[in-house]
Coordinates of C-alpha atoms and ligand atoms in Angstrom, one line a residue:
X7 CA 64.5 48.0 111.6
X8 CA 60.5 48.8 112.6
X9 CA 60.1 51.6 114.5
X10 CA 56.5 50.8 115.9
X11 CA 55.0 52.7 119.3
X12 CA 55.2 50.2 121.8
X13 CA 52.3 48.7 123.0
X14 CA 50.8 49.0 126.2
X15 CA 51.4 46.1 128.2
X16 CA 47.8 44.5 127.3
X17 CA 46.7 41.2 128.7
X18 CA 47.9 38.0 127.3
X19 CA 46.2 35.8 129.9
X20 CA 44.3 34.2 127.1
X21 CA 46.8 33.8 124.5
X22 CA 48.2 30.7 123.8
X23 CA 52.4 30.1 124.4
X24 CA 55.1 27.6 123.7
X25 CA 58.5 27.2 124.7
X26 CA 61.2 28.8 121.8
X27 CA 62.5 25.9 119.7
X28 CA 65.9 25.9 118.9
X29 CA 65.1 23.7 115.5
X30 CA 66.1 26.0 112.2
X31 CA 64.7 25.5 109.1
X32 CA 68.3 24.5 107.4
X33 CA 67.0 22.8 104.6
X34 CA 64.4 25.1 103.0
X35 CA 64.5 24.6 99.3
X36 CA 65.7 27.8 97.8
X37 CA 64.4 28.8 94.4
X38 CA 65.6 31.1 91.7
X39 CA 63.2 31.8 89.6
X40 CA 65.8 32.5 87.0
X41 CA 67.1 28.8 87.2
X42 CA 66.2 27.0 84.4
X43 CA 65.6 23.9 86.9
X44 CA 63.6 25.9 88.8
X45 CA 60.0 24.2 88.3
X46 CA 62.0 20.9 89.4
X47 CA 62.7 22.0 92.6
X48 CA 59.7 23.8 92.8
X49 CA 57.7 20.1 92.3
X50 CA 60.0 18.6 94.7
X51 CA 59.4 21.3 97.8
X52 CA 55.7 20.9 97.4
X53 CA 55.8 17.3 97.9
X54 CA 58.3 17.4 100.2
X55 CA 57.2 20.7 102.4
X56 CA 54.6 22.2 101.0
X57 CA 57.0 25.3 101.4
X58 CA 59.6 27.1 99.5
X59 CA 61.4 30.8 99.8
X60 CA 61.6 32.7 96.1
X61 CA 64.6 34.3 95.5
X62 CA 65.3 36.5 92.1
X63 CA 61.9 37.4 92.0
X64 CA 62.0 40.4 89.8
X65 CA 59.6 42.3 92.2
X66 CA 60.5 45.9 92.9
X67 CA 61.5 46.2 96.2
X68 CA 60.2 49.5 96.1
X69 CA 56.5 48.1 95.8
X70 CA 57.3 46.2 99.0
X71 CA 59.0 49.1 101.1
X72 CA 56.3 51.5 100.4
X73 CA 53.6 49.1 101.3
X74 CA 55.7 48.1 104.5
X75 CA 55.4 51.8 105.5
X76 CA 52.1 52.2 104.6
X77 CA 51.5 49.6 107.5
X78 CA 53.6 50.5 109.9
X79 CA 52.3 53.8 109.6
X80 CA 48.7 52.5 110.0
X81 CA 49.8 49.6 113.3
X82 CA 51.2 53.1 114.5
X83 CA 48.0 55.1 114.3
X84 CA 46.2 55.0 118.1
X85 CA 43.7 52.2 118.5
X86 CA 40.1 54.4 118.2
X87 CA 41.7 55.2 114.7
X88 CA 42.5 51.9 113.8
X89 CA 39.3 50.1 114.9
X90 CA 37.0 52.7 112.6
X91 CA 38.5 49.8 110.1
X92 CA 37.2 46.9 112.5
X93 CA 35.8 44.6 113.5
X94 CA 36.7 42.2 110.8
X95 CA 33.7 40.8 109.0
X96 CA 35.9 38.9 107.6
X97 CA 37.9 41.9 106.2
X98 CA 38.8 44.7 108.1
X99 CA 40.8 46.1 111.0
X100 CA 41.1 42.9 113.9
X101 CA 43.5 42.9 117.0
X102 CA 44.0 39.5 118.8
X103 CA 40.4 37.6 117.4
X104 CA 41.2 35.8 114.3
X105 CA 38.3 33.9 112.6
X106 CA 34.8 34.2 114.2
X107 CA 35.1 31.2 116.5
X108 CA 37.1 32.1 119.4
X109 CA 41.0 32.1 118.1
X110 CA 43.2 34.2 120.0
X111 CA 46.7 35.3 118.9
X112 CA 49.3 38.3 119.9
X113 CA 48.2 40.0 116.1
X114 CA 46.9 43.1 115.0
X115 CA 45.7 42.8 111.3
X116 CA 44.1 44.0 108.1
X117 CA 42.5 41.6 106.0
X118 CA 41.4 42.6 102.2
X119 CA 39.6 41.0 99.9
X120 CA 40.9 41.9 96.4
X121 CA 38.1 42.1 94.7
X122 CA 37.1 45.9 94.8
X123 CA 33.5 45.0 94.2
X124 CA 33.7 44.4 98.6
X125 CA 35.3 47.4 99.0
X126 CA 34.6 50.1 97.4
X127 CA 30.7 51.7 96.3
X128 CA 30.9 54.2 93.9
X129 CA 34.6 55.1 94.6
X130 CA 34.2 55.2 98.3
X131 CA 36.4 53.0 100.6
X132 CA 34.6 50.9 103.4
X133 CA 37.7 50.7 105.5
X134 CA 37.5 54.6 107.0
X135 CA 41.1 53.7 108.4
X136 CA 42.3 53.1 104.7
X137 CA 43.6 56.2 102.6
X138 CA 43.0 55.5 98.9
X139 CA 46.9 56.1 98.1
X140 CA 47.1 53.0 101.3
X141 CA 44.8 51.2 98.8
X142 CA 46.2 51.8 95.1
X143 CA 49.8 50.9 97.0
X144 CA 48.0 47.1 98.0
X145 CA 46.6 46.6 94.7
X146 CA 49.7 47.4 92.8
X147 CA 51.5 44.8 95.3
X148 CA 49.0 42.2 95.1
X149 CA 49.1 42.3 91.4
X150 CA 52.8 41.5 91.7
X151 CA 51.4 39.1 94.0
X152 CA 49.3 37.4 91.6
X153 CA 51.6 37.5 88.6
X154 CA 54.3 35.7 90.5
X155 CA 51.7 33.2 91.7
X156 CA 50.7 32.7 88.2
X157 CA 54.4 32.3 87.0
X158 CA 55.0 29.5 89.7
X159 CA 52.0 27.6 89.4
X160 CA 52.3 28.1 85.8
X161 CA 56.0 26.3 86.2
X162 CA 54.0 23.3 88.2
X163 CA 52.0 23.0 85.3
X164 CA 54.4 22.2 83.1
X165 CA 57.0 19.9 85.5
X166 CA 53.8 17.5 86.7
X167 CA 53.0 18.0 82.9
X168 CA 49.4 18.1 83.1
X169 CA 47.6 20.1 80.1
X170 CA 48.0 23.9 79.4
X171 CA 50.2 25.6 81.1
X172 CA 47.9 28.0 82.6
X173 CA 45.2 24.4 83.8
X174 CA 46.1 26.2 87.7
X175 CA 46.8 29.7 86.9
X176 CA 43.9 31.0 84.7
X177 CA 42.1 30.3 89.0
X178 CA 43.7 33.0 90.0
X179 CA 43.5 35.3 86.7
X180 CA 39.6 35.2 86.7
X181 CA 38.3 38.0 87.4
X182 CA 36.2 36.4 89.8
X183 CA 39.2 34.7 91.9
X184 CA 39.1 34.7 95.7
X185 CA 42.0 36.2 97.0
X186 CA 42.2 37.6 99.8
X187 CA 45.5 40.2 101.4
X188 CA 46.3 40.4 104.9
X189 CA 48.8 42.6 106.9
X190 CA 49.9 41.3 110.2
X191 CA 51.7 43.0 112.4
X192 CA 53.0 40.9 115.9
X193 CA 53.9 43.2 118.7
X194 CA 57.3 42.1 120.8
X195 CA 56.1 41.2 124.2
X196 CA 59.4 41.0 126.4
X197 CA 56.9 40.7 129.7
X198 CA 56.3 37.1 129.0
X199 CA 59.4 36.0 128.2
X200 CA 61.1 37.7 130.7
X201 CA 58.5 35.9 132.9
X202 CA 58.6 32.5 131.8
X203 CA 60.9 32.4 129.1
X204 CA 57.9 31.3 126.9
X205 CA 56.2 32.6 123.3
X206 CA 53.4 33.9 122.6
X207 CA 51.5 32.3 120.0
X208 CA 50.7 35.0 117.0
X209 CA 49.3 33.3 114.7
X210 CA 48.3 30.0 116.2
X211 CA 48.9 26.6 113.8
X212 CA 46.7 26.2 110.9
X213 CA 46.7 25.4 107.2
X214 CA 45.7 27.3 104.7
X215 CA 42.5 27.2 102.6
X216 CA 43.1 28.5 99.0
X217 CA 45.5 27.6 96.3
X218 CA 48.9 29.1 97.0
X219 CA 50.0 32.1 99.5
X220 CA 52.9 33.8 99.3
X221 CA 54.3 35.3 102.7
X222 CA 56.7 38.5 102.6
X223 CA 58.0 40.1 106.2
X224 CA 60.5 42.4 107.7
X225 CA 63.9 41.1 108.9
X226 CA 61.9 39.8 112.0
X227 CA 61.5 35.9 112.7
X228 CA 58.5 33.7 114.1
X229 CA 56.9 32.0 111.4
X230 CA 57.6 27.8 112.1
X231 CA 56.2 24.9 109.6
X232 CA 55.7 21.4 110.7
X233 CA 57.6 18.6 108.7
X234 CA 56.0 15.7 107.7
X235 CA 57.2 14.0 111.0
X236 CA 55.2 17.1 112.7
X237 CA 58.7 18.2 114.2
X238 CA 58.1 22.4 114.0
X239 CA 61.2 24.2 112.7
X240 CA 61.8 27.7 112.4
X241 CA 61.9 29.7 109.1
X242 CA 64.9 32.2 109.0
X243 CA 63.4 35.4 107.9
X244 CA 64.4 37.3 104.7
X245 CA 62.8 40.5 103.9
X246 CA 64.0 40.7 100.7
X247 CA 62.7 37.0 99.5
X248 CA 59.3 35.7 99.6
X249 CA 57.9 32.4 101.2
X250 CA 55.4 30.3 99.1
X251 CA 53.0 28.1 100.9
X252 CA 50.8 25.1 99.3
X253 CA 46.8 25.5 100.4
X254 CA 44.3 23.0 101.0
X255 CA 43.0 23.3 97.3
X256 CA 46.1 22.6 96.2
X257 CA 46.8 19.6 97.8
X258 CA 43.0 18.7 96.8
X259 CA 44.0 19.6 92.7
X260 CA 47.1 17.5 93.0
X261 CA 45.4 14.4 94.4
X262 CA 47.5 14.8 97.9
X263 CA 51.0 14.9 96.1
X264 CA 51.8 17.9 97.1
X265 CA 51.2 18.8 101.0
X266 CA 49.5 21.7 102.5
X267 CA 51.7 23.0 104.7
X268 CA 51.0 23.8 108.8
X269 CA 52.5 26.5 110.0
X270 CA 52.2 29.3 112.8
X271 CA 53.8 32.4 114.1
X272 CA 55.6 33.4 117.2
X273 CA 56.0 36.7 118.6
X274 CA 59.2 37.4 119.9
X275 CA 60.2 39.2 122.6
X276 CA 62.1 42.0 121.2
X277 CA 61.3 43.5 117.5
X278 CA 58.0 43.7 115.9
X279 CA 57.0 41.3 112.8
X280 CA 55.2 43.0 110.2
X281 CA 54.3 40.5 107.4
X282 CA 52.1 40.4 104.0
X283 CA 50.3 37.5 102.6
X284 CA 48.7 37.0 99.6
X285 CA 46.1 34.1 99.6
X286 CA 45.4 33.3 95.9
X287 CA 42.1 31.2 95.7
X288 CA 39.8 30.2 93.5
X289 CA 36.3 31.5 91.7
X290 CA 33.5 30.9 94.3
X291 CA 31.8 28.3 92.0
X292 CA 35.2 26.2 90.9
X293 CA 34.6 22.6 91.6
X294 CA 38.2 21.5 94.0
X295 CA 38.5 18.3 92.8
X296 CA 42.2 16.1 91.2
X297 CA 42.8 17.6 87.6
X298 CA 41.7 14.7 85.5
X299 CA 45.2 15.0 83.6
X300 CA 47.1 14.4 86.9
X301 CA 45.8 11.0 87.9
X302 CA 47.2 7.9 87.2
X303 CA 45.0 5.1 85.3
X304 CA 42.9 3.6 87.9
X305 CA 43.4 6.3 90.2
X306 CA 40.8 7.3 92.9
X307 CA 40.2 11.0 94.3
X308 CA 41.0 10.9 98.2
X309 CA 38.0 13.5 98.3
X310 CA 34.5 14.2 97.5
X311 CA 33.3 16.6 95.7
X312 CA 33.3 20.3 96.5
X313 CA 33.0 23.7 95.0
X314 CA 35.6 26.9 96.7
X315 CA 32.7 28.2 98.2
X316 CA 31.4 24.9 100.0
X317 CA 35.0 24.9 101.6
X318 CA 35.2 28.4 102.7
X319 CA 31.6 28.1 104.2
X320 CA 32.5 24.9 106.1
X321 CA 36.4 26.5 106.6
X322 CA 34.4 29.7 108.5
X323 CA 33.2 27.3 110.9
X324 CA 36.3 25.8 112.2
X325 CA 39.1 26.8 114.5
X326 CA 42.3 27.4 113.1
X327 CA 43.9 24.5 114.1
X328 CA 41.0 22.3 113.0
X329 CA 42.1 19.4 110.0
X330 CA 39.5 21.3 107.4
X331 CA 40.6 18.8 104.6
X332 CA 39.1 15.8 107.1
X333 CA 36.0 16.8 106.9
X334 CA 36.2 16.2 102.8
X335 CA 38.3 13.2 102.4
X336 CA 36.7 10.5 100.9
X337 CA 38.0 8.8 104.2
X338 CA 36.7 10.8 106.5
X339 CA 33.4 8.9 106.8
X340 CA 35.5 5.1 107.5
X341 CA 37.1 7.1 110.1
X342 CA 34.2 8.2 111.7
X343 CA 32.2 4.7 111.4
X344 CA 35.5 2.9 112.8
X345 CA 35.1 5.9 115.9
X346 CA 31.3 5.4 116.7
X347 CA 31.5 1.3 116.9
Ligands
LIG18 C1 39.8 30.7 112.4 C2 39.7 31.1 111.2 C3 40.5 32.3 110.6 C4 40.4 32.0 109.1 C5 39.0 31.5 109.0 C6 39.0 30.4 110.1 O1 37.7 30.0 110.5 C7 39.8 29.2 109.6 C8 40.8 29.5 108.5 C9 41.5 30.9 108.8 C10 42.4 31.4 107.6 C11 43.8 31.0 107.7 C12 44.5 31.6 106.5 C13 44.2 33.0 106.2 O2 44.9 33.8 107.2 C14 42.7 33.3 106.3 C15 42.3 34.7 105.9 C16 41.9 32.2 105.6 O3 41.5 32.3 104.4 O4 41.7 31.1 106.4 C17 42.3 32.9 107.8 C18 40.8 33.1 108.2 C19 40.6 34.5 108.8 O5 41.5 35.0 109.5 O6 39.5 35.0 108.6
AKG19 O1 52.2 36.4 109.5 C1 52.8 35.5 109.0 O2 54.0 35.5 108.8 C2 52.0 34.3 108.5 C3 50.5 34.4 108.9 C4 49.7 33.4 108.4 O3 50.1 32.2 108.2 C5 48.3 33.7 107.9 O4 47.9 34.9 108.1 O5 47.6 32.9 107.4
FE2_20 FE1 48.7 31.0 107.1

């Protein structure tokens, strides 16, 4: 179990809540990476959920404990220390402000981008929070981030059958790939609950923007997705498996057959969540758009034209909640015309 400082009881006034749903995720698809039929299901779960749990991963678990110390260790340090790191700009230290346009969640957080060139000038680390063995410990996880990224996307490539096997992955082996880290950690907060028998939101319902993410966390639940029928369920947590989520891009590159998944956290009222994410995105400059081997004859892209970095400057602007995909569908401008007559 965590053994995090408690927090002081801070206000939550302006933090979102719901009431605890007793819907459990029963059927998440379960893959093995070592199953031969493996990129089957994988295929099937995107379409389906955008949403799968890996299991047989081949990740050492001591890359994941040591990096799970590393944060409780740093949630743990006192808040002057911790906001040397802050605020986020986008990376950095953040507690409760995520995004720069008024988001709110019970979260503390680090956010990396993985390309040193942000974070390091001649050897010396921006963060001031961030020891440089905290640092060599992320980058030897998110590499095992990216390779198994690569591997499943990789396996997509060859079950939708749609050119070289690395058409998605060589994205995220650029050099100059997007990919972003974050650590979250979700104080309990037993005053609420006790109070109303409500949640705090943690991580408030969103989609997200890049390729593929790939969620690890301790034994401690909260994360929910929303089926197609926008029912929320809840995701039974495994700390020893990791959760793979399909992006925005994705959904873009497939022509909408596989589905970007919402989701959102919970805090609970008793243990602390600590949880890793690994957002793999594209180069700045890559044009989002259907791979031309994926569409059918006389098939139509539901979207307009965009490069990585238009979205993220248009996705900067938005709330968390906000449909960021709308604004690109092809669409999107029918809908509004219908709206202003
Ligand atoms: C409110 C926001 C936070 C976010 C940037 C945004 O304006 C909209 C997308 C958000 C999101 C969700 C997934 C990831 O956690 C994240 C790092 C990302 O790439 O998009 C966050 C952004 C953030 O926290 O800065
Ligand atoms: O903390 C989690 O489990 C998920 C958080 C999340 O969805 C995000 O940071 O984008
Ligand atoms: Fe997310």
């Amino acid at each position: 179990m965590v053994v995090l400082s408690q927090p002081v009881v801070e206000n939550f006034a302006h933090i979102k809540t719901c009431m605890p749903t007793s819907n459990i995720f029963t059927e998440i698809p379960v893959v093995d990476l070592l199953d031969p039929d493996a990129k089957t299901i994988i295929v099937e779960a995107c379409k389906e959920f955008g949403f799968f749990k890996v299991i047989n991963h081949g990740v050492p678990t001591e890359y994941i404990a040591q990096l799970e110390d590393e944060a409780i260790k740093f949630f743990n340090l006192p808040k002057p220390e911790k906001e040397k790191s802050g605020p986020p700009n986008p990376f950095g230290y953040g507690n409760k402000k995520i995004g720069l346009n008024g988001d709110l969640g019970w979260v503390e957080y680090l956010l990396f981008s993985t390309n040193p060139e942000l974070f390091s000038q001649k050897g010396k680390f921006i963060l001031p929070g961030i020891s440089e063995s905290f640092w060599s410990i992320v980058n030897e996880y998110v590499s095992a981030m990216r390779n198994m990224a690569c591997e499943v996307l990789e396996m997509i490539a060859e079950e939708l059958k749609i050119g070289p096997r690395d058409i998605l992955s060589k994205l995220l082996r650029d050099e100059k790939s997007d990919t972003c880290f974050r650590l979250n950690h979700y104080p309990p907060c037993s005053e609420l609950q006790a109070l109303s028998g409500r949640n705090l939101i943690g991580f408030g319902d969103h989609t997200d923007p890049q390729i593929i993410s790939i969620i690890r966390s301790n034994n401690t639940s909260g994360l929910q997705i929303a089926l197609k029928d926008g029912t929320w369920v809840s995701v039974p947590p495994d700390q020893s498996s990791f959760f793979i989520n399909v992006g925005d891009s994705l959904q873009v590159l497939t022509n909408g057959r596989f589905r970007s998944v919402r989701h959102r956290v919970l805090a609970g009222s008793l243990n602390s969540r600590i949880s890793m994410i690994f957002f793999g995105g594209p180069p700045l400059t890559e044009k989002i758009t259907p791979l031309p081997s994926i569409m059918e004859q006389g098939e139509e892209s539901l979207y307009n034209e965009f490069t990585w970095y238009d979205y993220k400057k248009s996705a900067y602007g938005t709330r968390l909640s906000d449909d960021r995909l709308g604004f690109f569908e092809k669409s999107f401008a029918d809908k509004s015309k219908k709206r202003s007559i």
